[in-house]
Amino acid sequence: MLRKTINLVGLLLFLLIIPAYILGQTAVEKIKNNSSDKPKTQKPGKAVEKEKGLQTEQQPIVVSQSVEENSDETDETNRDDEQQRRRIVTADDIKKRRSAIGSFLMKPFRAVAPAVMDRITTFEEDKQYLILFGPQTFPINPQFGGVSEDSGFGVGFTASTRDYLSKDFRIIGSTLVTSKNYARTNVGFEFTPQKFAKNKLTIKLIGQQLLLAQEDFYGTGANSSKDNETSFYQRQLGAKLSVDFEVNKNLKFGAFTEFTRNDITEGGGDTSFVISDRFNSQTLPGLDRNVRLLETGAFIQTQMLDEPENPHSGWSTKFSFSNVDSPGRNSFGWQNYGIDARTYIPLGNKLRVVALRFLGDFKDTKGNSAVPFFRLARLGTGETLRGYDTFRFQGNNLVHLNVEYRFKLMQGFETSGFTGVEGVFFGDFGQVYNNYDELKWRNLRATWGGGFRITTKSSVALTLLYAQSPERGGILWRFGRTF
Amino acid sequence: MPKAQKEVAFCGVLGELFNKLGMDLMLRNKLIIFTAIISMFLSLSIQAQRPKVYSREKPIKIDFDMENIKQPKSIGTGYLYDFIDGTIFQSTRRNLDVAHKFRKVSGKKKESINVNILDQVPDSSWFTNRISTQDFSIEEIKRGSNVNPKPKSGKLIVLRGKTVGATPGFWVRDENGQTFILKFDPKDFPELASGAEMIATKMFWAFGFNVPENHIFHFRREDLEISEEAQVTGEKNKKRGMTEADLDLILSKIARQSDGQYRSLASRLIDGSPLGGITFSGRRKDDPNDIIPHEIRRDVRALKVFGAWTEHNDLRVGNTFDVFVEEDGRKFVRHYLIDFGSTFGSDSVQVNLPEVGREHGLDFNQAGKILLSGGLYQPPWRSKKHDPVFSPAVGRYSTKNFSPNKWKQNFPLVALGQMTDLDGFWAMQKVAAFTPEQIRAIVETAEYSKESDTEYLTRQILARQRIIVQHYANELMGIGKFNLKREGDSSYLNFKDYRKQFSLDEIVNSQYEYKLQGLDKNAKTLAEGVFNDANLEINSDLVEQISAVGNAEKNRGIAKLILNRKGEGGKKATVYLWSKDGISLEIVGIVH
């Protein structure tokens, strides 16, 4: 009983102390203000003698006193005031009013803000962002990003002869190196005839070297174990000839042929095993050097989207087919079929959108040939089963469904190009399989999560997500959109 | 009793809480003492800030911040600067201002301090009292800040150009030798930005701010001649000599009239040395005249009301201008508001989005609500159908979802966030002073080619005016513009009732109660009663009584007249009256 009483008294005291102190201070100030005859807020300037509270001169009888200022007497008064050069407050008055705790807490910002603001102003005045991110007006431009999934952040440059040689023909090249020692270098030609096909036809011949330093591999099939995580190093050297034709904004098709030579060795990374600890070239086709592949394929893409780079309504579909053989001593050969179907359904209006994407990747091996493991269909990427580790599930075939619910959060600043922030909730569902018997509900994997998309007028600048799976959770980010 | 229990008993509930949290005794005690100290700090920081409410001295009509000074440094600014300053630094400063939060919770907001005893803002290098203190003819209100001649039609020498960016334009010198910046409307929205900027310039001048001289100006391509020294900022952000092709490129991006002329907003260059923009918090430290932190200036805070009326959502440092001028032999900084292209229905390069005025660009409060609802809730104004565009020239400007106290500009600004009811009431009086004829005349300066655009915009501006006046007049008693007149032996106090003036159909309570008493603690009531029609007689006997009140020299002859609407005791206005000799009577203080 005593304890409860003490508790109650303590609570009341605690609740009353602060307001009591405040009221006390307020009352003291009020008394001070009203008791003094000297106008605290109307201290005269330097040129004026200190005025007394009561005016000693004879005051004329005031017939009317108005707050309006359109009388001759008001003009005269204004001139008198100007001659006296009075201030409504003085610097000393201001100092007394400053909040102690507020000033203390704001000190770090006051210290930092001017220097930061100066730098920002300089940056903007120099328009450095134009050089870094804006229209590529220079022949050589910096480049940022990754080489492949989970390859780390990369820095490099792109180069192009632009219109210097010809409006139709360009020599292009780029190189990028990442923090995880991934690298990509390519050089080639690009031909876009202006007169014929009016910039809709693009022919490219690109030679490329790709160094993938620590690619993860867990084995094949829907039930591969996380404990089997290994890594490998892939060096790919190749050339690709492609022809793309854009009929209009809703229809595009193309064809390509590509030759690559692949060398697979043990990878780096922080996995417990390297790939040769678990597999060999007999148990894992493609674990070898000098794996040569010749691929020829085509695609057709149709779409009806309101905004191609950040759609809020419409659909798009892409079908692809390719035939892969391995010239030389390897015995690889298959046909690859792919489908990527997307639809965007506004809920009421475009402020809330459900985005659906179905991905299918199917392989039909030729005779007794196999698919090299590094060309298997993969789930566990920035766009598929996002809560799992990179390339967590691999197999000959995959089916996958993304479901995203996107909604507008903040409006942004339209005229600056930054059109706002969107919120996202998503679920990914997918499975890999080598044969149809493995296609079962119990082998279906799922991840879920949410995040934000920073949008610009025509696209998505940055996607930042948190993704969770039964195995782990983590943050993903990427420039651009997922789909 | 064990020591731990004694500690808990002593500390009461707080101690119990700490015990449950598993904190040791020493830490508990330290936390309790720390909490007590912080509480005291908070209390100290919110000492009453109320200015003196009356004075026998004449009210200050000019806050003389125009002493001769050395030229201060120029402050650079830009869109990115304003975005980061507003969204991050100013927001963080406001959120870390513990005293401000405490005052907000306790209802004791920090009042503006550049306010005289009549609750008015004196003239200064920031502000000059105009509308509501002076009568303006239609011609005067249309002329506004334009004291120099408009650009002369004829040959125009192009001095400088800008070919990149959302808003191309160029500088010209006319045959009179005056230099103007020519700004244009976007191609798809002729008259949009130029019209809005003309109207807003006139209005902000009338409010009392320093603004540039703007004109609607038409010219032909043949009038333009490029100066040899003319330079243009090109795509690589490098300056180079301007060519005819550059000029044609600029003109190709802007609207052209059917008669072949181009319409522009010609803005005369402000005389003086540019020093960059006005910050909305803090002050310019190298300007000895600038002693009042900007966030506690009433004229700055009141921009929230003026901005809401004119939909000036792009209020930021970059749209202000400090100039080092020389006037009457003194050199000092004069503070301007400029660039009103994002006002009314215009967003400079396009029509306003529906969110403008209702959300900050990055509105975390709104985002929080949306996130909590899982995206299902979306503010009603985000739908474009909710508030359609009236016309390409006028854009999107109406009273739909318009709430003056909830109005928001693109970038959060500390000063606007600290506006108090008194600041709002003062600004409201400026808004209320515009007559419909004056509004119409101002809108006509935009020179819209369609009469329907002029009609529509005038109607909407008047409608918003009504909403603003009704809102701020209802926050307080809603009366102002006190005037004391002598007629015969009596004095008459009359005032304006804003609620009554701007009501529509609802019946406004225009019966007022008054109580006249001295300032002493136990002063007797000299008179009390009820009156109508905003006119209170104070007869000679009462004046004599007023002169005799006061038990000390400091308050002798001063009485306070407390006014409220009958039945609304909570909202009062107090007028301090002084009679020195029992005959004359003066107003020496007003408190809303």
PDB file of C-alpha atoms in Angstrom, chain A residues 214-433:
ATOM      1  CA  GLN A 214      33.128 -15.526 -58.100  1.00  0.00           C
ATOM      2  CA  GLU A 215      29.946 -16.954 -59.511  1.00  0.00           C
ATOM      3  CA  ASP A 216      27.954 -19.036 -57.050  1.00  0.00           C
ATOM      4  CA  PHE A 217      26.785 -22.538 -57.733  1.00  0.00           C
ATOM      5  CA  TYR A 218      24.723 -24.795 -55.440  1.00  0.00           C
ATOM      6  CA  GLY A 219      24.084 -27.741 -57.715  1.00  0.00           C
ATOM      7  CA  THR A 220      21.170 -28.231 -60.020  1.00  0.00           C
ATOM      8  CA  GLY A 221      17.507 -28.811 -59.365  1.00  0.00           C
ATOM      9  CA  ALA A 222      14.813 -27.375 -57.152  1.00  0.00           C
ATOM     10  CA  ASN A 223      16.173 -29.075 -54.035  1.00  0.00           C
ATOM     11  CA  SER A 224      19.789 -28.042 -54.243  1.00  0.00           C
ATOM     12  CA  SER A 225      21.229 -27.534 -50.828  1.00  0.00           C
ATOM     13  CA  LYS A 226      22.558 -24.265 -49.524  1.00  0.00           C
ATOM     14  CA  ASP A 227      25.346 -26.212 -47.872  1.00  0.00           C
ATOM     15  CA  ASN A 228      26.689 -27.092 -51.304  1.00  0.00           C
ATOM     16  CA  GLU A 229      27.535 -23.499 -52.108  1.00  0.00           C
ATOM     17  CA  THR A 230      30.635 -23.286 -54.246  1.00  0.00           C
ATOM     18  CA  SER A 231      32.060 -20.678 -56.542  1.00  0.00           C
ATOM     19  CA  PHE A 232      33.696 -20.685 -59.903  1.00  0.00           C
ATOM     20  CA  TYR A 233      35.536 -18.311 -62.137  1.00  0.00           C
ATOM     21  CA  GLN A 234      34.361 -17.893 -65.702  1.00  0.00           C
ATOM     22  CA  ARG A 235      36.312 -16.217 -68.440  1.00  0.00           C
ATOM     23  CA  GLN A 236      34.319 -15.669 -71.580  1.00  0.00           C
ATOM     24  CA  LEU A 237      35.663 -14.372 -74.829  1.00  0.00           C
ATOM     25  CA  GLY A 238      33.374 -13.936 -77.766  1.00  0.00           C
ATOM     26  CA  ALA A 239      31.801 -11.975 -80.543  1.00  0.00           C
ATOM     27  CA  LYS A 240      28.188 -11.277 -81.346  1.00  0.00           C
ATOM     28  CA  LEU A 241      26.471 -10.045 -84.452  1.00  0.00           C
ATOM     29  CA  SER A 242      22.947  -8.756 -83.883  1.00  0.00           C
ATOM     30  CA  VAL A 243      20.294  -7.139 -85.998  1.00  0.00           C
ATOM     31  CA  ASP A 244      17.359  -5.390 -84.330  1.00  0.00           C
ATOM     32  CA  PHE A 245      14.451  -3.824 -86.099  1.00  0.00           C
ATOM     33  CA  GLU A 246      11.944  -1.594 -84.344  1.00  0.00           C
ATOM     34  CA  VAL A 247       8.820  -1.505 -86.484  1.00  0.00           C
ATOM     35  CA  ASN A 248       7.195   0.977 -84.140  1.00  0.00           C
ATOM     36  CA  LYS A 249       7.088   1.538 -80.416  1.00  0.00           C
ATOM     37  CA  ASN A 250       4.848  -1.514 -80.051  1.00  0.00           C
ATOM     38  CA  LEU A 251       6.703  -4.067 -82.150  1.00  0.00           C
ATOM     39  CA  LYS A 252      10.316  -5.035 -82.328  1.00  0.00           C
ATOM     40  CA  PHE A 253      12.144  -8.099 -83.563  1.00  0.00           C
ATOM     41  CA  GLY A 254      15.672  -9.188 -84.031  1.00  0.00           C
ATOM     42  CA  ALA A 255      18.158 -11.933 -84.641  1.00  0.00           C
ATOM     43  CA  PHE A 256      21.678 -12.700 -83.581  1.00  0.00           C
ATOM     44  CA  THR A 257      24.534 -15.074 -83.778  1.00  0.00           C
ATOM     45  CA  GLU A 258      27.154 -15.368 -81.114  1.00  0.00           C
ATOM     46  CA  PHE A 259      30.276 -17.323 -80.608  1.00  0.00           C
ATOM     47  CA  THR A 260      31.851 -17.645 -77.161  1.00  0.00           C
ATOM     48  CA  ARG A 261      34.744 -19.464 -75.688  1.00  0.00           C
ATOM     49  CA  ASN A 262      34.435 -20.175 -71.969  1.00  0.00           C
ATOM     50  CA  ASP A 263      37.039 -21.209 -69.441  1.00  0.00           C
ATOM     51  CA  ILE A 264      35.814 -22.326 -66.053  1.00  0.00           C
ATOM     52  CA  THR A 265      38.125 -22.585 -63.094  1.00  0.00           C
ATOM     53  CA  GLU A 266      37.884 -22.300 -59.362  1.00  0.00           C
ATOM     54  CA  GLY A 267      36.388 -19.103 -58.145  1.00  0.00           C
ATOM     55  CA  GLY A 268      37.160 -16.615 -55.361  1.00  0.00           C
ATOM     56  CA  GLY A 269      34.574 -15.421 -52.900  1.00  0.00           C
ATOM     57  CA  ASP A 270      33.852 -16.463 -49.348  1.00  0.00           C
ATOM     58  CA  THR A 271      32.238 -19.827 -50.008  1.00  0.00           C
ATOM     59  CA  SER A 272      33.296 -22.856 -48.024  1.00  0.00           C
ATOM     60  CA  PHE A 273      34.154 -24.854 -51.133  1.00  0.00           C
ATOM     61  CA  VAL A 274      35.407 -24.223 -54.558  1.00  0.00           C
ATOM     62  CA  ILE A 275      33.626 -25.923 -57.360  1.00  0.00           C
ATOM     63  CA  SER A 276      36.128 -28.662 -57.925  1.00  0.00           C
ATOM     64  CA  ASP A 277      35.603 -29.816 -54.328  1.00  0.00           C
ATOM     65  CA  ARG A 278      32.124 -30.925 -55.220  1.00  0.00           C
ATOM     66  CA  PHE A 279      32.072 -31.468 -58.966  1.00  0.00           C
ATOM     67  CA  ASN A 280      34.095 -32.435 -61.967  1.00  0.00           C
ATOM     68  CA  SER A 281      33.600 -32.240 -65.695  1.00  0.00           C
ATOM     69  CA  GLN A 282      31.839 -35.614 -65.694  1.00  0.00           C
ATOM     70  CA  THR A 283      29.323 -34.768 -63.026  1.00  0.00           C
ATOM     71  CA  LEU A 284      28.957 -31.180 -64.089  1.00  0.00           C
ATOM     72  CA  PRO A 285      29.018 -30.584 -67.846  1.00  0.00           C
ATOM     73  CA  GLY A 286      30.878 -27.457 -68.743  1.00  0.00           C
ATOM     74  CA  LEU A 287      33.324 -27.491 -65.846  1.00  0.00           C
ATOM     75  CA  ASP A 288      36.252 -27.275 -68.181  1.00  0.00           C
ATOM     76  CA  ARG A 289      38.364 -24.991 -70.226  1.00  0.00           C
ATOM     77  CA  ASN A 290      37.821 -23.986 -73.808  1.00  0.00           C
ATOM     78  CA  VAL A 291      34.097 -24.644 -73.910  1.00  0.00           C
ATOM     79  CA  ARG A 292      33.018 -23.254 -77.244  1.00  0.00           C
ATOM     80  CA  LEU A 293      29.443 -22.385 -78.046  1.00  0.00           C
ATOM     81  CA  LEU A 294      27.821 -21.090 -81.159  1.00  0.00           C
ATOM     82  CA  GLU A 295      24.368 -19.678 -80.645  1.00  0.00           C
ATOM     83  CA  THR A 296      21.948 -18.397 -83.199  1.00  0.00           C
ATOM     84  CA  GLY A 297      18.628 -16.989 -82.270  1.00  0.00           C
ATOM     85  CA  ALA A 298      15.795 -14.559 -82.766  1.00  0.00           C
ATOM     86  CA  PHE A 299      13.181 -12.737 -80.762  1.00  0.00           C
ATOM     87  CA  ILE A 300       9.960 -10.862 -81.233  1.00  0.00           C
ATOM     88  CA  GLN A 301       8.625  -8.339 -78.751  1.00  0.00           C
ATOM     89  CA  THR A 302       5.213  -6.686 -78.723  1.00  0.00           C
ATOM     90  CA  GLN A 303       3.882  -4.245 -76.220  1.00  0.00           C
ATOM     91  CA  MET A 304       1.172  -1.751 -75.487  1.00  0.00           C
ATOM     92  CA  LEU A 305       2.422   0.359 -72.577  1.00  0.00           C
ATOM     93  CA  ASP A 306       1.546   3.844 -71.464  1.00  0.00           C
ATOM     94  CA  GLU A 307       5.157   4.617 -70.496  1.00  0.00           C
ATOM     95  CA  PRO A 308       7.676   2.101 -71.819  1.00  0.00           C
ATOM     96  CA  GLU A 309      10.298   2.739 -69.121  1.00  0.00           C
ATOM     97  CA  ASN A 310       7.959   2.935 -66.135  1.00  0.00           C
ATOM     98  CA  PRO A 311       4.623   1.467 -67.180  1.00  0.00           C
ATOM     99  CA  HIS A 312       1.463   1.865 -65.166  1.00  0.00           C
ATOM    100  CA  SER A 313      -0.879   0.152 -67.575  1.00  0.00           C
ATOM    101  CA  GLY A 314      -0.634  -2.163 -70.550  1.00  0.00           C
ATOM    102  CA  TRP A 315       1.267  -5.301 -71.358  1.00  0.00           C
ATOM    103  CA  SER A 316       4.356  -6.546 -73.125  1.00  0.00           C
ATOM    104  CA  THR A 317       5.415  -9.965 -74.388  1.00  0.00           C
ATOM    105  CA  LYS A 318       8.719 -11.243 -75.669  1.00  0.00           C
ATOM    106  CA  PHE A 319       9.311 -14.626 -77.255  1.00  0.00           C
ATOM    107  CA  SER A 320      12.803 -15.808 -77.965  1.00  0.00           C
ATOM    108  CA  PHE A 321      14.329 -18.849 -79.512  1.00  0.00           C
ATOM    109  CA  SER A 322      17.909 -19.911 -80.019  1.00  0.00           C
ATOM    110  CA  ASN A 323      19.859 -22.896 -81.152  1.00  0.00           C
ATOM    111  CA  VAL A 324      23.128 -23.645 -79.428  1.00  0.00           C
ATOM    112  CA  ASP A 325      25.849 -25.992 -80.606  1.00  0.00           C
ATOM    113  CA  SER A 326      29.382 -26.505 -79.498  1.00  0.00           C
ATOM    114  CA  PRO A 327      31.895 -26.592 -82.330  1.00  0.00           C
ATOM    115  CA  GLY A 328      34.946 -28.636 -81.644  1.00  0.00           C
ATOM    116  CA  ARG A 329      35.371 -31.326 -79.034  1.00  0.00           C
ATOM    117  CA  ASN A 330      32.528 -30.434 -76.676  1.00  0.00           C
ATOM    118  CA  SER A 331      29.231 -32.239 -76.847  1.00  0.00           C
ATOM    119  CA  PHE A 332      26.785 -29.536 -76.037  1.00  0.00           C
ATOM    120  CA  GLY A 333      23.699 -28.780 -78.001  1.00  0.00           C
ATOM    121  CA  TRP A 334      20.231 -27.620 -77.208  1.00  0.00           C
ATOM    122  CA  GLN A 335      17.440 -25.379 -78.213  1.00  0.00           C
ATOM    123  CA  ASN A 336      16.341 -22.611 -75.948  1.00  0.00           C
ATOM    124  CA  TYR A 337      12.843 -21.161 -75.720  1.00  0.00           C
ATOM    125  CA  GLY A 338      12.081 -18.139 -73.665  1.00  0.00           C
ATOM    126  CA  ILE A 339       9.011 -16.150 -72.759  1.00  0.00           C
ATOM    127  CA  ASP A 340       8.753 -12.919 -70.830  1.00  0.00           C
ATOM    128  CA  ALA A 341       5.154 -11.734 -70.428  1.00  0.00           C
ATOM    129  CA  ARG A 342       4.244  -8.696 -68.361  1.00  0.00           C
ATOM    130  CA  THR A 343       1.061  -6.875 -67.549  1.00  0.00           C
ATOM    131  CA  TYR A 344       0.384  -3.745 -65.526  1.00  0.00           C
ATOM    132  CA  ILE A 345      -3.045  -3.340 -64.005  1.00  0.00           C
ATOM    133  CA  PRO A 346      -4.005   0.003 -62.488  1.00  0.00           C
ATOM    134  CA  LEU A 347      -6.334  -0.280 -59.472  1.00  0.00           C
ATOM    135  CA  GLY A 348      -8.812   2.471 -60.030  1.00  0.00           C
ATOM    136  CA  ASN A 349      -6.194   4.887 -61.249  1.00  0.00           C
ATOM    137  CA  LYS A 350      -2.488   4.787 -61.990  1.00  0.00           C
ATOM    138  CA  LEU A 351      -1.520   5.701 -58.465  1.00  0.00           C
ATOM    139  CA  ARG A 352      -1.831   2.016 -57.535  1.00  0.00           C
ATOM    140  CA  VAL A 353      -0.668  -0.636 -59.947  1.00  0.00           C
ATOM    141  CA  VAL A 354      -0.353  -4.398 -59.798  1.00  0.00           C
ATOM    142  CA  ALA A 355       2.510  -5.530 -62.019  1.00  0.00           C
ATOM    143  CA  LEU A 356       2.712  -9.177 -63.041  1.00  0.00           C
ATOM    144  CA  ARG A 357       5.487 -10.884 -64.896  1.00  0.00           C
ATOM    145  CA  PHE A 358       5.746 -14.461 -66.054  1.00  0.00           C
ATOM    146  CA  LEU A 359       9.162 -15.757 -67.051  1.00  0.00           C
ATOM    147  CA  GLY A 360       9.815 -19.048 -68.730  1.00  0.00           C
ATOM    148  CA  ASP A 361      13.129 -20.479 -69.884  1.00  0.00           C
ATOM    149  CA  PHE A 362      13.024 -23.947 -71.442  1.00  0.00           C
ATOM    150  CA  LYS A 363      15.763 -26.080 -72.930  1.00  0.00           C
ATOM    151  CA  ASP A 364      15.448 -29.010 -75.246  1.00  0.00           C
ATOM    152  CA  THR A 365      18.712 -30.894 -75.421  1.00  0.00           C
ATOM    153  CA  LYS A 366      19.741 -32.567 -78.646  1.00  0.00           C
ATOM    154  CA  GLY A 367      20.241 -36.291 -78.424  1.00  0.00           C
ATOM    155  CA  ASN A 368      22.639 -37.137 -75.589  1.00  0.00           C
ATOM    156  CA  SER A 369      24.135 -33.738 -75.395  1.00  0.00           C
ATOM    157  CA  ALA A 370      23.972 -31.591 -72.287  1.00  0.00           C
ATOM    158  CA  VAL A 371      23.744 -27.995 -71.284  1.00  0.00           C
ATOM    159  CA  PRO A 372      26.904 -26.554 -69.738  1.00  0.00           C
ATOM    160  CA  PHE A 373      26.160 -25.688 -66.159  1.00  0.00           C
ATOM    161  CA  PHE A 374      27.012 -22.025 -66.610  1.00  0.00           C
ATOM    162  CA  ARG A 375      24.201 -21.730 -69.169  1.00  0.00           C
ATOM    163  CA  LEU A 376      21.506 -23.270 -66.993  1.00  0.00           C
ATOM    164  CA  ALA A 377      18.367 -21.321 -66.203  1.00  0.00           C
ATOM    165  CA  ARG A 378      18.804 -19.510 -62.892  1.00  0.00           C
ATOM    166  CA  LEU A 379      16.580 -18.256 -60.146  1.00  0.00           C
ATOM    167  CA  GLY A 380      17.880 -15.981 -57.440  1.00  0.00           C
ATOM    168  CA  THR A 381      18.646 -12.752 -59.244  1.00  0.00           C
ATOM    169  CA  GLY A 382      17.739  -9.108 -58.920  1.00  0.00           C
ATOM    170  CA  GLU A 383      14.461  -9.928 -60.628  1.00  0.00           C
ATOM    171  CA  THR A 384      13.686 -13.526 -59.635  1.00  0.00           C
ATOM    172  CA  LEU A 385      13.308 -15.063 -56.169  1.00  0.00           C
ATOM    173  CA  ARG A 386      14.853 -11.905 -54.820  1.00  0.00           C
ATOM    174  CA  GLY A 387      15.160 -13.065 -51.221  1.00  0.00           C
ATOM    175  CA  TYR A 388      17.467 -15.941 -52.058  1.00  0.00           C
ATOM    176  CA  ASP A 389      21.162 -15.928 -52.663  1.00  0.00           C
ATOM    177  CA  THR A 390      22.384 -15.165 -56.149  1.00  0.00           C
ATOM    178  CA  PHE A 391      21.798 -18.037 -58.585  1.00  0.00           C
ATOM    179  CA  ARG A 392      20.474 -20.186 -55.760  1.00  0.00           C
ATOM    180  CA  PHE A 393      18.513 -22.503 -57.986  1.00  0.00           C
ATOM    181  CA  GLN A 394      19.651 -23.700 -61.374  1.00  0.00           C
ATOM    182  CA  GLY A 395      18.278 -26.159 -63.828  1.00  0.00           C
ATOM    183  CA  ASN A 396      17.558 -26.713 -67.453  1.00  0.00           C
ATOM    184  CA  ASN A 397      14.193 -25.002 -67.200  1.00  0.00           C
ATOM    185  CA  LEU A 398      12.526 -22.434 -65.076  1.00  0.00           C
ATOM    186  CA  VAL A 399       9.121 -20.930 -64.508  1.00  0.00           C
ATOM    187  CA  HIS A 400       8.729 -17.818 -62.458  1.00  0.00           C
ATOM    188  CA  LEU A 401       6.056 -15.316 -61.507  1.00  0.00           C
ATOM    189  CA  ASN A 402       6.621 -11.839 -60.087  1.00  0.00           C
ATOM    190  CA  VAL A 403       3.754 -10.058 -58.414  1.00  0.00           C
ATOM    191  CA  GLU A 404       4.359  -6.453 -57.458  1.00  0.00           C
ATOM    192  CA  TYR A 405       2.016  -3.932 -55.928  1.00  0.00           C
ATOM    193  CA  ARG A 406       3.279  -0.422 -56.590  1.00  0.00           C
ATOM    194  CA  PHE A 407       1.835   2.817 -55.259  1.00  0.00           C
ATOM    195  CA  LYS A 408       2.769   6.447 -55.334  1.00  0.00           C
ATOM    196  CA  LEU A 409       4.327   7.746 -52.102  1.00  0.00           C
ATOM    197  CA  MET A 410       5.764  11.168 -52.788  1.00  0.00           C
ATOM    198  CA  GLN A 411       5.244  13.542 -55.667  1.00  0.00           C
ATOM    199  CA  GLY A 412       8.828  14.720 -56.197  1.00  0.00           C
ATOM    200  CA  PHE A 413       9.699  17.819 -58.192  1.00  0.00           C
ATOM    201  CA  GLU A 414       8.304  17.410 -61.658  1.00  0.00           C
ATOM    202  CA  THR A 415      10.145  20.251 -63.342  1.00  0.00           C
ATOM    203  CA  SER A 416      13.506  18.978 -62.129  1.00  0.00           C
ATOM    204  CA  GLY A 417      12.897  15.543 -63.640  1.00  0.00           C
ATOM    205  CA  PHE A 418      12.588  13.759 -60.308  1.00  0.00           C
ATOM    206  CA  THR A 419       8.972  12.687 -60.339  1.00  0.00           C
ATOM    207  CA  GLY A 420       8.750  11.095 -56.947  1.00  0.00           C
ATOM    208  CA  VAL A 421       9.001   7.963 -54.873  1.00  0.00           C
ATOM    209  CA  GLU A 422       6.887   4.836 -55.202  1.00  0.00           C
ATOM    210  CA  GLY A 423       6.351   2.163 -52.613  1.00  0.00           C
ATOM    211  CA  VAL A 424       6.487  -1.506 -53.545  1.00  0.00           C
ATOM    212  CA  PHE A 425       5.333  -4.767 -51.996  1.00  0.00           C
ATOM    213  CA  PHE A 426       6.218  -7.893 -53.912  1.00  0.00           C
ATOM    214  CA  GLY A 427       6.147 -11.645 -54.012  1.00  0.00           C
ATOM    215  CA  ASP A 428       8.224 -13.898 -56.250  1.00  0.00           C
ATOM    216  CA  PHE A 429       7.328 -17.520 -56.987  1.00  0.00           C
ATOM    217  CA  GLY A 430       9.388 -19.856 -59.095  1.00  0.00           C
ATOM    218  CA  GLN A 431      10.919 -23.188 -59.685  1.00  0.00           C
ATOM    219  CA  VAL A 432      13.692 -24.742 -61.725  1.00  0.00           C
ATOM    220  CA  TYR A 433      13.414 -28.258 -63.052  1.00  0.00           C
TER     221      TYR A 433
END
